[in-house]
XYZ file of C-alpha atoms in Angstrom:
540
model
C -27.542 4.524 18.664
C -27.556 0.841 17.130
C -28.940 -0.292 13.482
C -30.721 -2.917 13.051
C -28.540 -5.376 10.259
C -30.779 -5.889 6.874
C -29.446 -8.798 5.069
C -28.877 -9.595 1.305
C -30.788 -13.261 0.291
C -28.764 -12.822 -2.501
C -26.082 -15.607 -4.237
C -22.314 -15.963 -3.227
C -20.368 -17.488 -5.784
C -17.948 -19.707 -4.639
C -15.827 -21.773 -7.442
C -13.036 -23.434 -6.202
C -12.617 -26.733 -8.696
C -9.263 -27.630 -8.910
C -6.726 -25.151 -8.657
C -5.669 -23.446 -12.339
C -1.680 -23.361 -13.286
C -0.718 -20.396 -15.534
C 2.961 -20.019 -16.481
C 5.745 -22.197 -14.991
C 5.061 -20.559 -11.449
C 1.804 -19.861 -10.253
C -1.327 -21.002 -9.725
C -4.981 -19.613 -9.607
C -5.943 -21.464 -6.235
C -9.435 -20.757 -5.214
C -12.123 -17.787 -6.502
C -15.033 -16.213 -5.083
C -18.453 -14.270 -6.662
C -20.131 -11.373 -5.582
C -23.171 -9.899 -8.119
C -21.919 -6.422 -8.617
C -22.778 -4.100 -11.743
C -20.787 -2.956 -13.748
C -21.034 0.475 -12.536
C -21.010 -0.472 -8.697
C -18.149 0.705 -6.502
C -15.873 -2.002 -6.208
C -15.277 -3.902 -2.719
C -12.535 -2.296 -0.525
C -10.611 -5.915 0.608
C -8.502 -5.401 3.650
C -7.233 -9.074 5.116
C -8.021 -9.834 8.103
C -7.074 -12.942 11.164
C -9.081 -15.885 9.260
C -9.195 -14.768 5.781
C -10.428 -11.532 4.580
C -13.532 -8.880 4.599
C -14.495 -7.168 1.266
C -16.558 -3.855 2.058
C -18.601 -1.144 -0.317
C -20.612 1.623 -0.236
C -23.954 1.262 -2.138
C -27.598 3.102 -3.674
C -29.799 1.207 -2.393
C -32.131 0.564 -6.258
C -30.328 2.305 -9.128
C -29.759 6.096 -8.905
C -31.389 5.714 -5.775
C -29.989 8.027 -2.886
C -30.540 5.591 -0.038
C -27.218 3.632 0.552
C -26.294 0.734 2.059
C -23.001 -0.191 3.421
C -22.665 -3.803 2.170
C -19.890 -6.721 3.295
C -19.097 -10.233 3.109
C -16.200 -12.364 4.981
C -14.271 -15.234 3.153
C -11.779 -17.114 4.604
C -8.130 -18.339 3.647
C -9.867 -21.095 0.977
C -12.048 -18.159 -0.387
C -15.144 -19.691 0.961
C -17.158 -16.517 2.149
C -20.197 -15.370 3.436
C -23.160 -14.112 2.709
C -22.804 -10.667 1.927
C -24.460 -7.825 4.735
C -26.141 -4.491 4.485
C -26.165 -1.423 7.185
C -28.678 1.862 6.174
C -25.521 4.830 6.011
C -26.620 8.125 5.883
C -27.939 9.937 2.603
C -25.898 11.942 0.499
C -22.609 10.639 1.776
C -19.734 9.450 0.721
C -16.986 6.565 1.693
C -13.692 8.256 2.836
C -12.209 5.841 4.605
C -11.635 2.631 6.195
C -9.739 0.331 8.846
C -10.139 -2.310 11.029
C -9.337 -3.056 15.203
C -9.854 -5.953 16.925
C -13.257 -7.884 15.884
C -14.258 -4.206 14.408
C -14.785 -2.488 11.248
C -15.114 1.355 11.040
C -16.582 3.202 8.207
C -16.172 6.985 7.785
C -18.839 8.378 5.826
C -18.558 12.783 4.798
C -21.411 14.364 3.178
C -20.367 16.467 -0.051
C -16.152 17.497 -1.109
C -16.453 19.994 1.810
C -13.714 19.507 5.083
C -16.106 21.243 6.750
C -19.044 18.811 6.531
C -20.662 16.611 8.515
C -19.268 13.118 8.974
C -20.147 9.784 10.324
C -18.528 7.176 11.535
C -19.742 3.233 11.568
C -18.611 0.836 13.802
C -19.387 -2.624 12.645
C -19.336 -5.500 14.896
C -17.742 -8.085 13.271
C -19.270 -10.784 15.784
C -23.207 -10.301 15.916
C -23.243 -7.642 13.039
C -24.363 -4.777 15.254
C -23.865 -1.285 14.261
C -23.218 1.975 16.078
C -23.011 5.730 14.431
C -20.763 7.682 15.347
C -20.750 11.466 14.583
C -17.826 13.792 14.606
C -18.079 16.922 16.301
C -15.648 19.912 17.153
C -13.273 18.140 14.557
C -10.993 20.455 12.774
C -11.660 21.159 9.043
C -9.003 19.459 7.724
C -8.269 17.274 3.798
C -8.083 14.174 4.958
C -5.465 12.184 4.351
C -5.199 9.349 7.023
C -8.102 7.425 9.493
C -6.764 4.422 11.803
C -8.613 3.117 14.520
C -7.132 1.688 17.763
C -8.298 0.793 20.883
C -11.751 2.414 20.348
C -9.541 6.187 19.527
C -10.110 7.272 16.166
C -6.498 8.435 14.842
C -7.858 11.882 12.467
C -4.470 12.813 10.237
C -4.990 15.420 7.066
C -3.691 18.939 6.472
C -5.592 22.431 6.705
C -3.811 25.708 5.783
C -1.296 23.369 3.878
C 0.015 22.698 7.849
C -0.288 18.787 9.259
C -2.283 18.143 11.802
C -3.368 15.270 13.880
C -7.073 14.746 16.081
C -7.630 12.126 18.633
C -11.551 10.975 18.731
C -12.657 8.408 21.223
C -15.575 7.038 19.463
C -17.580 5.834 22.749
C -17.891 9.032 24.400
C -16.873 11.552 21.257
C -14.457 13.950 23.188
C -11.785 15.166 21.030
C -8.345 16.837 21.205
C -5.566 17.532 19.038
C -1.987 16.056 18.765
C 0.092 19.259 19.855
C 3.573 19.356 18.527
C 2.172 18.438 14.355
C 1.122 21.412 13.523
C 3.970 23.497 11.815
C 5.297 24.926 8.704
C 7.538 23.448 6.357
C 6.032 19.942 8.024
C 4.774 17.103 6.466
C 4.063 13.733 7.540
C 5.480 10.914 5.447
C 4.429 8.001 8.114
C 1.247 6.945 10.429
C 2.165 3.321 11.716
C -0.307 2.261 14.730
C 1.281 -0.325 17.514
C -1.665 -2.025 19.109
C 0.441 -4.037 21.246
C 1.945 -0.406 23.182
C -0.886 1.529 22.341
C 1.012 3.662 21.172
C 0.941 5.773 17.700
C 4.487 6.588 15.366
C 4.805 9.774 13.232
C 6.728 10.196 10.428
C 7.276 13.796 9.938
C 10.158 15.763 7.314
C 10.864 18.714 8.785
C 13.173 22.007 7.452
C 14.033 24.966 9.546
C 14.460 28.227 8.445
C 17.765 27.632 6.709
C 16.278 25.299 4.379
C 17.954 22.016 6.008
C 15.686 19.184 6.274
C 15.515 16.835 8.900
C 13.061 13.812 9.699
C 11.815 13.061 13.647
C 9.310 10.197 14.707
C 7.315 11.627 17.873
C 5.544 8.383 19.447
C 2.597 9.179 20.967
C 0.269 7.309 23.066
C -4.315 7.431 22.876
C -4.093 10.281 25.169
C -2.076 12.738 22.823
C 1.077 12.370 24.710
C 3.855 12.504 23.268
C 6.319 9.909 24.706
C 9.580 10.674 22.313
C 10.496 11.996 19.614
C 14.007 11.426 18.264
C 15.084 13.656 15.334
C 17.318 11.678 12.240
C 19.631 13.896 10.968
C 23.369 12.951 8.741
C 25.873 13.136 11.284
C 28.920 14.413 10.933
C 27.973 14.515 6.872
C 26.339 18.692 7.074
C 26.621 18.176 3.042
C 23.803 15.553 2.843
C 20.065 15.000 4.112
C 18.306 12.000 4.397
C 14.695 12.379 2.015
C 12.213 10.399 3.283
C 12.064 6.546 4.932
C 9.856 3.588 5.952
C 9.725 3.539 9.716
C 9.216 -0.576 11.044
C 7.457 -2.167 13.740
C 8.806 -1.715 17.302
C 11.030 -5.202 18.106
C 11.959 -4.822 21.658
C 11.872 -1.328 21.518
C 14.354 -0.701 18.664
C 13.166 0.535 15.294
C 14.311 0.862 12.179
C 13.906 3.814 9.402
C 15.374 2.965 6.151
C 15.302 5.199 2.332
C 16.751 7.529 0.162
C 19.379 10.414 1.124
C 21.092 13.344 -0.937
C 23.173 16.366 -1.090
C 21.275 18.988 -0.103
C 20.014 21.330 -2.017
C 21.481 19.689 -4.716
C 20.330 16.086 -6.351
C 18.308 14.163 -4.085
C 18.697 10.970 -4.944
C 22.285 9.186 -3.614
C 21.699 6.184 -2.692
C 20.097 4.284 1.069
C 20.222 5.431 4.456
C 19.434 3.122 7.005
C 19.205 4.315 11.405
C 18.875 1.418 13.681
C 17.415 3.412 16.343
C 17.437 1.703 20.246
C 14.958 2.516 22.788
C 16.904 5.872 24.633
C 16.139 7.138 21.395
C 19.941 6.915 20.331
C 21.103 5.703 16.797
C 23.567 5.218 14.099
C 23.295 6.421 10.103
C 25.049 3.463 7.746
C 24.581 5.196 4.007
C 24.590 3.073 0.558
C 25.815 4.518 -2.269
C 26.136 3.203 -5.875
C 29.403 1.838 -5.190
C 27.694 -0.561 -3.083
C 24.584 -1.595 -5.392
C 26.761 -3.806 -7.247
C 23.459 -5.141 -9.482
C 21.867 -1.475 -9.794
C 21.671 -1.893 -13.842
C 20.450 -5.031 -14.084
C 17.262 -3.644 -15.342
C 19.363 -2.442 -18.413
C 19.738 -4.193 -21.647
C 23.264 -5.645 -22.147
C 25.008 -2.905 -23.921
C 23.580 -0.526 -22.161
C 24.486 -1.569 -18.522
C 28.351 -2.609 -19.587
C 27.781 1.064 -20.370
C 26.575 2.249 -17.197
C 28.843 -0.116 -15.270
C 32.253 1.727 -16.811
C 30.587 4.913 -16.210
C 30.573 4.289 -12.521
C 33.628 2.631 -11.991
C 35.317 5.643 -13.930
C 33.280 8.220 -10.974
C 34.639 5.482 -8.363
C 38.188 5.934 -9.431
C 37.950 9.701 -10.020
C 36.237 9.663 -6.484
C 33.140 11.971 -7.930
C 29.340 12.033 -5.954
C 28.245 9.196 -7.313
C 23.883 9.718 -7.862
C 21.049 8.751 -8.987
C 19.893 10.671 -11.728
C 16.334 10.090 -11.315
C 14.286 9.325 -8.424
C 14.288 6.207 -5.833
C 11.393 5.742 -3.269
C 12.065 3.140 -1.235
C 8.364 1.262 -0.930
C 8.221 -1.125 1.715
C 10.201 -3.415 4.486
C 9.793 -6.239 5.366
C 11.275 -7.187 8.462
C 12.566 -10.673 9.413
C 14.619 -12.419 11.616
C 18.193 -10.995 11.650
C 17.244 -9.573 8.144
C 15.295 -6.501 6.093
C 14.334 -6.689 2.463
C 13.560 -2.776 0.885
C 11.701 -2.878 -1.804
C 12.148 0.386 -4.137
C 10.810 2.096 -7.087
C 13.111 4.114 -9.626
C 11.348 5.839 -11.965
C 10.800 9.680 -13.436
C 8.563 12.541 -13.195
C 7.642 14.515 -16.224
C 6.807 17.036 -13.225
C 9.222 18.057 -10.674
C 6.943 19.208 -8.899
C 6.190 15.883 -7.756
C 9.515 15.042 -6.907
C 10.530 14.363 -2.719
C 12.692 17.827 -3.164
C 9.422 19.519 -3.478
C 8.059 17.861 -0.278
C 5.395 16.332 -2.050
C 6.772 12.449 -1.286
C 6.075 9.805 -3.715
C 6.105 7.247 -0.134
C 1.985 6.220 -0.142
C 2.247 5.040 3.681
C -0.414 8.252 4.341
C -3.005 7.231 1.969
C -6.513 6.475 2.898
C -5.629 2.176 2.749
C -4.255 0.805 5.983
C -3.242 -2.648 6.663
C -0.983 -2.917 3.610
C -4.187 -2.001 0.970
C -2.209 1.142 -0.892
C -2.284 0.460 -3.897
C -6.052 1.235 -3.804
C -5.622 4.461 -5.705
C -5.531 4.274 -9.610
C -5.375 7.281 -12.365
C -8.818 9.320 -12.592
C -9.878 9.214 -8.629
C -11.706 5.688 -8.956
C -12.597 4.890 -5.911
C -9.774 6.646 -4.301
C -7.261 9.927 -5.197
C -3.897 10.582 -3.193
C -4.670 13.886 -1.468
C -3.155 16.490 -1.678
C -1.918 16.117 -5.816
C -4.650 17.293 -8.908
C -5.507 14.574 -10.388
C -6.988 15.953 -13.655
C -3.059 16.564 -14.266
C -1.218 15.408 -16.537
C 2.139 14.200 -14.713
C 3.348 10.623 -15.737
C 5.672 8.260 -14.093
C 7.986 6.207 -16.554
C 8.496 3.554 -13.814
C 12.099 1.857 -15.068
C 13.461 -0.773 -11.755
C 12.312 -2.158 -9.272
C 15.466 -2.461 -6.639
C 15.785 -5.185 -3.544
C 18.665 -4.700 -0.997
C 18.446 -7.190 1.712
C 20.195 -5.634 4.874
C 21.686 -7.594 8.199
C 20.466 -6.262 11.314
C 23.159 -4.465 11.402
C 21.659 -2.334 8.012
C 25.142 -4.677 6.383
C 24.623 -5.146 2.569
C 24.125 -8.391 1.933
C 22.730 -8.147 -2.214
C 20.924 -6.264 -4.240
C 19.244 -5.999 -7.437
C 17.141 -4.561 -10.149
C 14.667 -5.701 -12.247
C 13.076 -3.649 -15.269
C 9.940 -2.532 -15.139
C 9.938 -1.505 -19.027
C 9.697 1.408 -19.152
C 5.604 1.567 -17.702
C 4.095 4.981 -17.328
C 1.865 5.718 -15.742
C -0.145 8.884 -14.133
C -0.038 7.704 -10.222
C 3.473 7.668 -8.220
C 2.299 5.092 -6.097
C 3.547 1.814 -5.377
C 4.562 -0.283 -8.420
C 4.024 -3.614 -7.848
C 3.834 -6.462 -4.692
C 6.740 -8.396 -2.874
C 6.131 -11.665 -1.448
C 9.799 -12.516 0.477
C 10.763 -15.847 3.344
C 14.344 -14.699 3.292
C 15.705 -17.188 0.305
C 12.589 -16.761 -2.299
C 11.427 -13.366 -3.974
C 8.095 -13.339 -5.778
C 7.427 -10.206 -6.817
C 4.170 -9.330 -8.843
C 2.563 -6.156 -10.740
C -0.604 -5.823 -12.916
C 0.084 -4.105 -16.300
C -3.325 -3.891 -19.156
C -5.307 -6.915 -17.379
C -2.247 -9.348 -17.105
C -0.133 -10.563 -14.416
C 3.603 -10.182 -14.384
C 5.704 -12.428 -12.131
C 9.281 -12.430 -11.001
C 11.260 -14.806 -8.757
C 14.498 -13.200 -7.612
C 16.534 -16.830 -5.064
C 18.848 -15.947 -3.107
C 19.182 -12.289 -4.841
C 19.517 -14.099 -8.081
C 17.289 -13.235 -10.852
C 15.471 -16.394 -11.591
C 12.508 -14.926 -13.745
C 11.987 -11.925 -15.200
C 8.731 -10.021 -15.863
C 6.879 -13.439 -16.958
C 3.017 -12.748 -18.371
C -0.081 -14.477 -17.157
C -3.251 -13.969 -18.388
C -6.355 -14.295 -16.180
C -8.366 -16.881 -16.110
C -11.153 -18.431 -14.540
C -11.054 -22.125 -11.732
C -14.040 -23.113 -13.867
C -12.778 -24.372 -16.921
C -15.927 -23.937 -18.327
C -16.726 -20.925 -18.059
C -15.311 -17.951 -19.937
C -14.334 -14.322 -19.085
C -16.083 -11.605 -21.759
C -14.543 -8.853 -20.207
C -12.660 -6.961 -17.142
C -13.119 -3.685 -15.814
C -9.275 -2.629 -15.637
C -9.506 -0.289 -13.779
C -10.874 -2.350 -11.114
C -8.406 -4.549 -11.095
C -6.349 -4.560 -7.278
C -3.793 -7.237 -6.366
C -1.849 -7.085 -2.944
C 0.378 -9.593 -1.033
C -2.106 -11.367 1.269
C 0.168 -14.420 3.392
C 3.236 -15.994 2.470
C 4.096 -16.576 -0.781
C 0.023 -15.703 -1.741
C -1.200 -12.281 -3.017
C -5.020 -11.662 -3.818
C -6.644 -9.992 -6.732
C -9.828 -8.937 -6.879
C -11.823 -6.599 -9.737
C -14.760 -7.061 -11.283
C -16.017 -8.851 -14.917
C -18.151 -10.247 -16.663
C -18.523 -14.022 -16.748
C -20.096 -16.467 -19.806
C -21.158 -19.647 -18.382
C -24.276 -22.078 -20.066
C -27.436 -22.282 -18.093
C -29.172 -26.076 -16.531
C -30.892 -26.070 -20.020
C -27.854 -24.820 -22.181
C -28.414 -21.454 -23.130
C -25.862 -19.639 -22.829
C -25.251 -16.429 -19.951
C -23.402 -13.467 -18.590
C -22.953 -12.504 -15.191
C -21.817 -9.500 -13.688
C -19.116 -9.965 -10.553
C -16.538 -9.012 -8.375
C -14.664 -11.605 -7.895
C -11.692 -12.105 -5.369
C -8.795 -14.899 -6.904
C -5.904 -16.232 -4.568
C -3.001 -16.244 -6.705
C -0.118 -18.903 -5.439
C 3.428 -18.130 -7.218
C 5.759 -20.451 -5.732
C 8.555 -22.017 -7.511
C 8.347 -25.820 -7.084
C 5.446 -25.579 -9.482
C 7.798 -25.935 -12.649
C 9.312 -28.835 -11.286
C 6.370 -29.883 -10.426
C 4.983 -29.174 -14.443
C 8.657 -30.614 -15.917
C 7.448 -33.577 -13.773
C 4.014 -34.108 -14.973
C 5.177 -33.375 -18.423
């Protein structure tokens, strides 16, 4: 079934007059705006080869049940297209999305019940033709991830407290259930597609009848055939267990798995392991502890840092077990030529129910957010929520530090450092900040109270810590009247550029000089660059 494409005649605003410098090392380069009412859903923004695509579901008019899928494109300078509209079924909600080559796929579900109807809309971004695919004969599961590869939909969810994966052929409608995933005491940590090899990896945590935990990497083709399974355990160390991890893309048929590990049945956080897995499924683990992290306590004030380091030195001298008292979670791995930058969050949770040891993983690689847009989840379920997490609960997470490790290709630690996150408390356990790293320069950016916070490391040394940057417009004749804090989203884009988006009310003067206010969804291209500090000095 093909649906004719309607187009919106509304204006697309683009403000890219002059770059605005904010702070010593940040530049607001360009900005795009589209009209948006305050109560509308936010646009979800995904990177493309040329720039971005933004999309959302919106009622046709007011409180009408008739709704549309709206989308538009920008290039990397945020020069934008018009806004396009696709009619979608009434009473259906957007619950999943992905990009595959030149196609945008959106998954809609009628109501909240897992058994309700589901429809996929395939939008050809070259000619704006739309194909509707109804999902029949799929399992009644709580969806946690939706990926598309080569016109095959990968549906991953939970049914009866067990994980399940199904493959849907969007052209024929056939469905098959992937074998070897649905089992007791199993949790999926990461689902990663590899379009070049036409395979997908499933990283799972398993616990056997003796309550011993291990990780397994299962690789499947698009016909559901298991090509390999690698069970990763702390060999020759029965006292340890690997808690979770992040799997890197394949490089010459080898992969790397990195994450936290701990003592079995005791302390879940002792450090970070590194496993390089070759094409035959063989691997070797390396374990890093607090004794290896020379700068782990750099996030603390000087006196407190000195006390912790003295205590650590005594424990090392007395050969005591070195344990991290709080939760260390690996959030991201930046794989370069012969190096791996590892970004960990270190935080304290108010409820043990959500600790990694209790099978509620803090790593957010399998939430409704492919293509690095994982920080879409905000408190209150706006617009997404963490499957399996009670959004009405009162759990809080106090973020203490962002830790960075640079490892060489064999897992040797080159440098480490930690940045203070100022004990910011949130109700979301998700990834705290965004990272840009080129091998020498590391920029770490996050949102706090509708402001940006920037830190900068050069070759592992902290040059700038938590510099506060106010949000601003590029057109200096206009002013921000309001910013909808819960709509703000920050993501790394490419190179040393980040993308900030959300909803604002902007005050401006019309042609007659009368003050007007417009409500918009905006995207701002943010550049982080140490050289900007030197430029400012030269101008002065």
